[in-house]
Short mmCIF file of C-alpha atoms and ligand atoms in Angstrom, two decimals:
data_model
loop_
_atom_site.label_atom_id
_atom_site.label_comp_id
_atom_site.label_asym_id
_atom_site.label_seq_id
_atom_site.Cartn_x
_atom_site.Cartn_y
_atom_site.Cartn_z
CA MET I 401 -128.71 77.66 144.97
CA LEU I 402 -125.32 78.69 145.74
CA ARG I 403 -122.43 76.85 144.78
CA SER I 404 -121.14 77.39 148.52
CA GLU I 405 -124.45 75.80 149.79
CA ALA I 406 -124.05 73.17 147.52
CA LEU I 407 -120.24 72.52 148.49
CA GLU I 408 -121.37 72.43 152.29
CA ALA I 409 -124.05 70.08 151.36
CA ILE I 410 -121.50 67.38 150.26
CA TYR I 411 -118.65 68.63 152.40
CA PRO I 412 -118.74 65.90 154.89
CA GLU I 413 -118.64 63.36 152.57
CA LEU I 414 -115.57 64.86 150.95
CA ALA I 415 -113.15 64.29 154.10
CA SER I 416 -113.11 60.83 152.78
CA CYS I 417 -112.35 61.27 148.74
CA ALA I 418 -109.62 62.54 146.68
CA VAL I 419 -110.97 65.68 145.31
CA VAL I 420 -109.61 68.04 142.55
CA THR I 421 -111.52 71.22 142.22
CA ILE I 422 -111.29 73.62 139.15
CA MET I 423 -109.86 77.22 139.86
CA GLY I 424 -111.28 80.56 141.47
CA ALA I 425 -114.63 80.39 142.92
CA THR I 426 -115.07 76.70 143.51
CA ALA I 427 -111.53 76.40 144.84
CA SER I 428 -112.28 79.36 147.28
CA GLU I 429 -115.14 78.08 148.21
CA LEU I 430 -114.17 74.71 149.26
CA TYR I 431 -111.12 76.07 151.12
CA ALA I 432 -113.15 78.38 152.93
CA LEU I 433 -115.22 75.27 154.45
CA GLY I 434 -112.16 74.14 155.50
CA HIS I 435 -108.97 72.70 153.91
CA ARG I 436 -108.01 69.31 154.18
CA PRO I 437 -104.82 67.37 152.56
CA ASN I 438 -107.12 65.50 150.08
CA PHE I 439 -108.43 68.65 148.43
CA PHE I 440 -106.29 69.54 145.28
CA TYR I 441 -107.21 73.19 143.64
CA LEU I 442 -106.19 73.01 139.93
CA GLU I 443 -105.58 76.74 139.89
CA HIS I 444 -105.47 76.97 136.22
CA ALA I 445 -105.17 74.62 133.13
CA MET I 446 -108.90 75.20 132.43
CA GLY I 447 -110.55 72.04 131.22
CA LEU I 448 -108.31 69.46 132.76
CA ALA I 449 -109.54 68.79 136.28
CA SER I 450 -111.77 66.06 135.12
CA SER I 451 -108.76 64.03 133.17
CA MET I 452 -106.92 64.70 136.58
CA GLY I 453 -109.47 63.04 138.46
CA LEU I 454 -109.61 60.02 135.77
CA GLY I 455 -105.92 59.97 135.90
CA ILE I 456 -105.76 59.38 139.80
CA ALA I 457 -109.18 57.12 139.78
CA LEU I 458 -107.61 54.52 137.06
CA SER I 459 -104.47 54.70 139.20
CA ARG I 460 -106.02 54.36 142.72
CA PRO I 461 -109.21 52.17 142.27
CA GLU I 462 -109.36 51.58 146.15
CA GLU I 463 -109.88 55.45 146.41
CA THR I 464 -113.12 57.67 145.86
CA VAL I 465 -112.36 60.54 143.60
CA VAL I 466 -114.56 63.77 143.55
CA VAL I 467 -114.01 66.18 140.63
CA LEU I 468 -115.59 69.43 141.21
CA ASP I 469 -115.87 70.83 137.70
CA GLY I 470 -117.28 74.07 135.92
CA ASP I 471 -120.12 74.52 132.95
CA GLY I 472 -116.76 76.77 131.54
CA SER I 473 -114.40 74.29 132.30
CA ILE I 474 -115.94 71.23 130.84
CA LEU I 475 -116.85 73.15 127.68
CA MET I 476 -113.27 73.36 127.10
CA ASN I 477 -112.44 69.52 127.17
CA LEU I 478 -115.90 67.87 126.18
CA GLY I 479 -114.00 64.91 124.99
CA SER I 480 -113.25 64.10 128.47
CA LEU I 481 -116.65 63.09 128.96
CA THR I 482 -116.12 60.24 126.64
CA THR I 483 -113.11 59.61 127.94
CA MET I 484 -114.34 59.05 131.24
CA ALA I 485 -117.40 57.23 129.87
CA ARG I 486 -115.04 55.12 128.13
CA TYR I 487 -113.21 54.02 131.03
CA ARG I 488 -115.99 54.48 133.60
CA PRO I 489 -113.85 53.98 136.79
CA SER I 490 -116.36 53.07 139.52
CA ASN I 491 -114.40 55.09 142.08
CA LEU I 492 -114.98 58.57 140.07
CA ILE I 493 -117.78 61.13 140.68
CA HIS I 494 -117.80 64.12 138.70
CA VAL I 495 -119.60 67.20 139.96
CA VAL I 496 -120.24 69.76 137.46
CA PHE I 497 -121.45 73.23 139.30
CA ASP I 498 -123.11 74.75 136.25
CA ASN I 499 -123.56 78.51 136.76
CA GLU I 500 -124.14 79.10 133.26
CA ALA I 501 -121.15 81.40 133.39
CA LEU I 502 -117.30 82.14 133.08
CA LEU I 503 -117.67 83.72 136.45
CA SER I 504 -114.03 83.49 137.90
CA VAL I 505 -112.64 86.20 135.22
CA GLY I 506 -114.47 88.88 137.26
CA ARG I 507 -117.45 89.83 134.81
CA THR I 508 -120.47 86.92 134.27
CA PHE I 509 -120.06 85.96 131.02
CA THR I 510 -122.66 83.38 129.94
CA THR I 511 -121.80 80.06 128.61
CA ALA I 512 -123.67 77.74 126.39
CA THR I 513 -125.35 76.20 128.87
CA GLY I 514 -127.13 79.23 129.56
CA THR I 515 -128.64 79.41 125.80
CA GLY I 516 -130.02 75.68 126.14
CA SER I 517 -126.72 73.48 125.94
CA SER I 518 -127.37 70.74 128.99
CA ILE I 519 -124.12 69.33 130.25
CA ALA I 520 -125.98 66.32 131.68
CA ALA I 521 -127.62 65.40 128.75
CA MET I 522 -124.04 65.47 126.84
CA ALA I 523 -122.45 63.33 129.83
CA GLU I 524 -125.46 60.53 129.07
CA ALA I 525 -124.82 60.83 124.97
CA ALA I 526 -121.00 60.04 125.95
CA GLY I 527 -121.96 57.05 127.58
CA VAL I 528 -121.25 58.01 131.42
CA PRO I 529 -123.80 55.48 133.16
CA ARG I 530 -125.16 57.72 135.61
CA SER I 531 -125.80 61.33 135.50
CA ALA I 532 -128.36 63.85 137.12
CA THR I 533 -129.25 67.51 137.25
CA VAL I 534 -130.15 69.14 140.71
CA ASP I 535 -131.06 72.58 141.45
CA THR I 536 -131.82 72.69 145.34
CA VAL I 537 -129.20 71.87 148.10
CA GLN I 538 -131.33 68.84 149.46
CA GLY I 539 -131.11 67.44 146.04
CA CYS I 540 -127.73 67.78 145.87
CA ARG I 541 -126.86 66.16 149.26
CA GLN I 542 -129.38 63.19 148.36
CA THR I 543 -128.04 62.71 144.75
CA PHE I 544 -124.37 62.87 145.61
CA ARG I 545 -124.77 60.44 148.33
CA GLU I 546 -126.52 57.86 146.00
CA ALA I 547 -123.82 58.41 143.59
CA LEU I 548 -121.19 57.40 146.27
CA ALA I 549 -123.32 54.39 146.86
CA SER I 550 -123.85 53.57 143.72
CA ARG I 551 -120.30 52.69 142.71
CA GLU I 552 -120.43 53.94 139.26
CA LEU I 553 -119.10 56.79 137.29
CA THR I 554 -121.27 59.65 137.67
CA THR I 555 -121.80 63.19 136.23
CA LEU I 556 -123.68 65.48 138.80
CA VAL I 557 -124.77 68.77 137.45
CA ALA I 558 -125.72 71.06 140.13
CA LYS I 559 -127.07 74.01 138.72
CA VAL I 560 -125.78 77.17 140.91
CA ALA I 561 -126.57 80.91 140.84
CA ALA I 562 -123.55 82.90 139.10
CA GLN I 563 -122.06 84.15 142.53
CA GLY I 564 -118.65 83.65 143.61
CA PRO I 565 -116.92 83.97 147.10
CA ALA I 566 -116.56 87.39 148.70
CA ASN I 567 -112.73 87.04 148.58
CA TYR I 568 -110.23 84.40 146.30
CA HIS I 569 -107.71 83.79 149.05
CA ILE I 570 -106.46 80.57 149.39
CA ASP I 571 -103.32 80.31 151.87
CA VAL I 572 -101.98 77.25 150.65
CA HIS I 573 -99.26 77.72 147.79
CA MET I 574 -100.06 75.88 144.48
CA LEU I 575 -97.13 73.62 145.19
CA GLU I 576 -97.44 73.11 148.69
CA ASN I 577 -100.91 71.84 147.98
CA ARG I 578 -99.49 69.75 145.05
CA PHE I 579 -97.01 67.76 147.05
CA GLU I 580 -99.30 67.58 150.11
CA PHE I 581 -102.17 66.14 148.02
CA GLN I 582 -99.46 63.48 146.38
CA ARG I 583 -98.62 62.66 149.86
CA TYR I 584 -102.30 62.01 150.56
CA LEU I 585 -102.56 59.78 147.58
CA THR I 586 -99.46 57.71 148.11
CA ARG I 587 -99.95 57.76 152.00
CA ASP I 588 -99.74 53.77 151.93
CA ARG I 589 -95.93 53.83 150.63
CA HIS I 590 -94.92 56.04 153.82
CA LYS I 591 -96.46 53.96 156.49
CA VAL I 592 -93.69 52.61 158.90
CA GLY I 593 -93.38 49.08 158.82
CA MET E 65 -97.28 48.51 106.47
CA PRO E 66 -93.59 49.86 106.73
CA VAL E 67 -93.65 50.89 110.40
CA SER E 68 -91.12 48.82 112.12
CA GLU E 69 -92.49 46.09 114.39
CA THR E 70 -89.21 45.69 115.76
CA ASN E 71 -88.31 49.02 116.56
CA SER E 72 -91.69 49.73 118.24
CA GLN E 73 -90.99 46.71 120.43
CA ILE E 74 -87.83 47.90 121.52
CA VAL E 75 -89.58 51.15 122.41
CA TYR E 76 -92.21 49.48 124.25
CA THR E 77 -89.62 47.36 126.12
CA ALA E 78 -87.59 50.25 127.28
CA LEU E 79 -91.03 52.27 128.43
CA LYS E 80 -91.68 48.88 130.48
CA ASP E 81 -88.07 48.82 131.82
CA CYS E 82 -88.22 52.22 133.18
CA GLY E 83 -91.68 51.28 135.22
CA VAL E 84 -94.38 52.72 132.90
CA ARG E 85 -97.94 51.29 134.01
CA LEU E 86 -100.25 53.91 132.56
CA MET E 87 -99.63 55.00 128.53
CA SER E 88 -102.20 57.36 127.20
CA VAL E 89 -102.12 57.51 123.49
CA LEU E 90 -103.95 59.05 120.49
CA PRO E 91 -102.95 56.81 117.72
CA GLU E 92 -101.30 57.92 114.63
CA THR E 93 -99.60 55.54 111.74
CA TRP E 94 -96.16 55.73 113.21
CA LEU E 95 -97.88 54.49 116.62
CA VAL E 96 -100.03 51.54 115.80
CA HIS E 97 -97.31 48.79 116.93
CA LEU E 98 -96.76 50.59 120.41
CA VAL E 99 -100.69 51.04 120.53
CA THR E 100 -100.93 47.29 119.71
CA LEU E 101 -98.52 46.21 121.99
CA ALA E 102 -100.32 48.41 125.16
CA GLU E 103 -103.45 46.91 124.19
CA ALA E 104 -102.23 43.62 124.63
CA ASP E 105 -100.25 44.23 127.78
CA GLY E 106 -102.77 43.49 131.14
CA ASP E 107 -99.81 45.28 133.26
CA VAL E 108 -100.20 48.50 131.80
CA THR E 109 -103.38 50.73 131.91
CA LEU E 110 -103.94 52.08 128.34
CA VAL E 111 -106.21 55.40 128.17
CA ARG E 112 -107.04 56.08 124.71
CA LEU E 113 -107.66 59.81 124.31
CA ALA E 114 -110.36 61.88 122.40
CA LYS E 115 -107.53 64.58 122.30
CA GLU E 116 -103.95 64.95 123.55
CA GLU E 117 -104.17 67.45 125.88
CA GLU E 118 -106.61 65.40 128.00
CA GLY E 119 -103.37 62.97 128.51
CA ILE E 120 -101.42 65.63 130.61
CA GLY E 121 -104.45 65.89 133.05
CA ILE E 122 -104.44 62.00 133.09
CA SER E 123 -100.68 61.59 133.70
CA ALA E 124 -100.60 64.37 136.34
CA GLY E 125 -103.37 62.33 138.36
CA ALA E 126 -101.37 59.37 137.73
CA HIS E 127 -98.11 60.83 138.59
CA LEU E 128 -99.65 62.54 142.03
CA ALA E 129 -101.15 58.92 142.76
CA GLY E 130 -97.74 57.30 142.31
CA ILE E 131 -98.15 55.52 139.16
CA SER E 132 -95.34 56.34 136.37
CA SER E 133 -96.78 56.96 133.13
CA ALA E 134 -95.82 57.97 129.46
CA MET E 135 -98.13 59.68 126.41
CA LEU E 136 -97.88 58.74 122.77
CA MET E 137 -98.84 61.08 120.35
CA GLN E 138 -97.60 62.92 117.22
CA ASN E 139 -96.10 66.34 116.88
CA HIS E 140 -99.40 67.73 115.82
CA GLY E 141 -100.88 66.28 119.23
CA LEU E 142 -97.81 68.12 121.06
CA LEU E 143 -99.33 71.20 119.29
CA ALA E 144 -103.08 70.51 120.87
CA SER E 145 -101.38 69.83 124.32
CA LEU E 146 -99.91 73.25 124.60
CA ASN E 147 -101.50 74.92 127.41
CA GLY E 148 -101.63 71.58 129.17
CA ILE E 149 -98.04 71.38 129.20
CA VAL E 150 -97.35 74.97 130.65
CA SER E 151 -100.32 75.43 132.80
CA LEU E 152 -100.38 72.05 134.36
CA ALA E 153 -96.91 69.97 133.80
CA GLN E 154 -94.88 72.75 134.19
CA LEU E 155 -97.06 75.17 136.58
CA TYR E 156 -97.28 71.96 138.85
CA ARG E 157 -93.99 70.61 138.45
CA ILE E 158 -95.18 67.14 137.01
CA PRO E 159 -92.52 64.97 135.65
CA LEU E 160 -93.95 63.91 132.09
CA LEU E 161 -92.75 61.53 129.62
CA MET E 162 -93.96 62.70 126.40
CA LEU E 163 -93.14 60.21 123.06
CA ILE E 164 -93.95 62.03 120.31
CA SER E 165 -93.41 60.82 116.64
CA LEU E 166 -92.00 63.65 114.69
CA ARG E 167 -93.71 63.96 111.26
CA GLY E 168 -92.94 66.18 108.49
CA GLY E 169 -89.14 65.96 108.63
CA PHE E 170 -86.59 65.01 105.79
CA GLY E 171 -88.11 61.99 103.58
CA GLU E 172 -91.82 63.37 104.53
CA GLU E 173 -94.18 62.59 101.66
CA HIS E 174 -97.47 63.92 102.98
CA PRO E 175 -97.58 67.69 102.79
CA TRP E 176 -100.41 68.41 105.88
CA GLN E 177 -97.31 67.07 108.08
CA THR E 178 -94.71 69.26 106.63
CA GLU E 179 -95.66 72.54 108.95
CA GLY E 180 -95.90 70.87 112.29
CA GLY E 181 -92.43 69.28 111.17
CA MET E 182 -90.97 72.16 110.66
CA VAL E 183 -91.86 73.92 114.48
CA THR E 184 -91.56 70.82 116.71
CA GLU E 185 -88.12 71.25 117.78
CA ALA E 186 -88.23 75.11 117.97
CA LEU E 187 -91.35 75.00 120.17
CA LEU E 188 -89.92 72.39 122.38
CA GLU E 189 -87.23 74.73 122.87
CA THR E 190 -89.40 77.80 123.52
CA LEU E 191 -91.37 75.79 126.04
CA ARG E 192 -87.88 74.66 127.79
CA VAL E 193 -88.84 70.79 127.64
CA PRO E 194 -85.56 69.19 127.62
CA PHE E 195 -85.72 66.36 124.47
CA GLU E 196 -83.99 63.89 122.47
CA ARG E 197 -84.34 62.01 119.36
CA LEU E 198 -84.79 58.45 119.08
CA GLN E 199 -83.21 57.64 115.74
CA THR E 200 -81.67 54.11 116.01
CA PRO E 201 -82.71 51.12 118.09
CA ASP E 202 -79.30 50.87 119.88
CA HIS E 203 -79.73 54.07 122.08
CA VAL E 204 -83.65 53.55 122.86
CA ALA E 205 -83.20 52.31 126.23
CA GLN E 206 -80.80 54.35 127.35
CA ARG E 207 -82.14 57.56 126.36
CA VAL E 208 -85.55 56.45 127.64
CA ARG E 209 -84.57 55.53 130.88
CA GLU E 210 -81.98 59.03 130.91
CA ALA E 211 -85.26 61.06 130.10
CA GLN E 212 -87.27 59.63 132.60
CA THR E 213 -84.87 59.96 135.30
CA LEU E 214 -84.43 63.70 133.98
CA ALA E 215 -88.03 64.16 134.48
CA ASN E 216 -88.31 62.89 137.82
CA ALA E 217 -85.29 64.75 139.10
CA ALA E 218 -86.44 68.27 137.75
CA LEU E 219 -90.01 67.70 138.03
CA ARG E 220 -90.71 68.49 134.55
CA PRO E 221 -92.05 67.38 131.52
CA VAL E 222 -89.44 65.92 128.79
CA ALA E 223 -89.93 64.71 125.44
CA LEU E 224 -88.43 61.73 122.93
CA LEU E 225 -89.08 62.48 119.44
CA LEU E 226 -89.68 59.14 117.76
CA CYS E 227 -87.67 59.67 114.33
CA ARG E 228 -88.25 58.45 110.78
CA GLU E 229 -85.20 56.12 110.88
CA LEU E 230 -86.14 54.41 113.90
CA MET E 231 -89.99 53.89 113.27
CA TRP E 232 -90.01 53.97 109.57
CA GLU E 233 -89.09 51.16 107.02
CA ASP E 234 -88.73 51.90 103.59
C1 TPP Y 622 -107.29 78.38 128.72
C2 TPP Y 622 -107.92 79.69 129.54
N1 TPP Y 622 -108.26 80.50 129.19
C3 TPP Y 622 -109.08 81.42 129.90
C4 TPP Y 622 -108.99 81.47 131.32
C5 TPP Y 622 -109.60 82.36 132.19
N2 TPP Y 622 -110.68 81.93 133.22
C6 TPP Y 622 -110.14 81.67 134.13
S1 TPP Y 622 -111.42 81.13 135.36
C7 TPP Y 622 -112.55 81.19 133.80
C8 TPP Y 622 -113.69 80.77 133.92
C9 TPP Y 622 -113.98 79.45 134.45
O1 TPP Y 622 -115.32 79.13 134.35
P1 TPP Y 622 -116.26 77.88 134.93
O2 TPP Y 622 -115.36 76.45 135.07
O3 TPP Y 622 -117.92 77.94 134.56
O4 TPP Y 622 -116.49 78.18 136.29
P2 TPP Y 622 -116.22 79.53 137.16
O5 TPP Y 622 -115.59 80.59 137.29
O6 TPP Y 622 -118.02 80.27 136.38
O7 TPP Y 622 -116.55 78.90 138.45
C10 TPP Y 622 -111.93 81.83 132.69
C11 TPP Y 622 -112.27 81.83 131.55
C12 TPP Y 622 -108.16 80.41 131.69
N3 TPP Y 622 -107.74 80.07 133.22
N4 TPP Y 622 -107.63 79.41 130.85
#
């Protein structure tokens, strides 16, 4: 499965969620499907997308928060699995696109998930109440919907090919994206009356 | 334990008076009373971290979601958070209030704290993180308030250093 296909499969559901993606290929592929004010592309700070998602989920219990993570990124912040599990916000879905590589650096350097480490098993051992691994588009769509319906913290590992987009262009400046996303998250405060 | 309960309460009250509603912490000796206060406070979301850098992400998320937060850590936690500070809080203009216990200064008895103590302030200067020392109870409320005001105006991280004179009763 390509990550772009997996993203396409869950894209309709993302319309009503606050979405935080990691940098590079994941961000660009989501952007290519159509930007929305509820999408935040964390264009750097490797490892912290899941922590940001946790911060949003704890601050806005009424918002469904989806983190689109990568294997290299979560491997850099494995403690985050234990912190998410500890507070287990019911409104957080942690998707990890596991391409077994650090793809966005330009050459595919294998990560430890390519040599046997399992992120789903680590999430489960960390105490994340629901975790699953999928490797088909249909499985991804269905498991993501189940995660949404479960109202339980879920780590969903989607095994994808180490293939990125044709280009990494995102025509929204990082700060524009940041302020737009903040406005989305605090939209109830901007209502008139 | 000679950590000052009275002054910990003063710092805690100052944070609450500034509207801080989420605190992410990694405990250490000087912070025990502050963490205990947060644990007992139903109005504050306490996030106990596995590593300090996570707190930068959590505070960034909380800020964008409209919640004021603070981080409580020791200076070695600052060292463990550097990329998050630069590549998230500064790059994305996040007002981040960091309360950092300044271990390893004059009076420090533990050899393992001393290297960190010697680089903390120079490091904050290098990072262009504005900081003030919290040394006596009388200036705590004002400095905490002013730190938060600057962070919100500049949309950048700021630091308050919890000093030995304030936190420790020999
Ligand atoms: C601290 C740090 N080290 C290295 C990099 C360079 N870097 C940019 S993207 C990336 C790979 C990310 O890997 P992963 O999360 O698996 O996502 P993928 O690129 O495979 O989609 C790396 C190592 C960085 N941004 N930050």
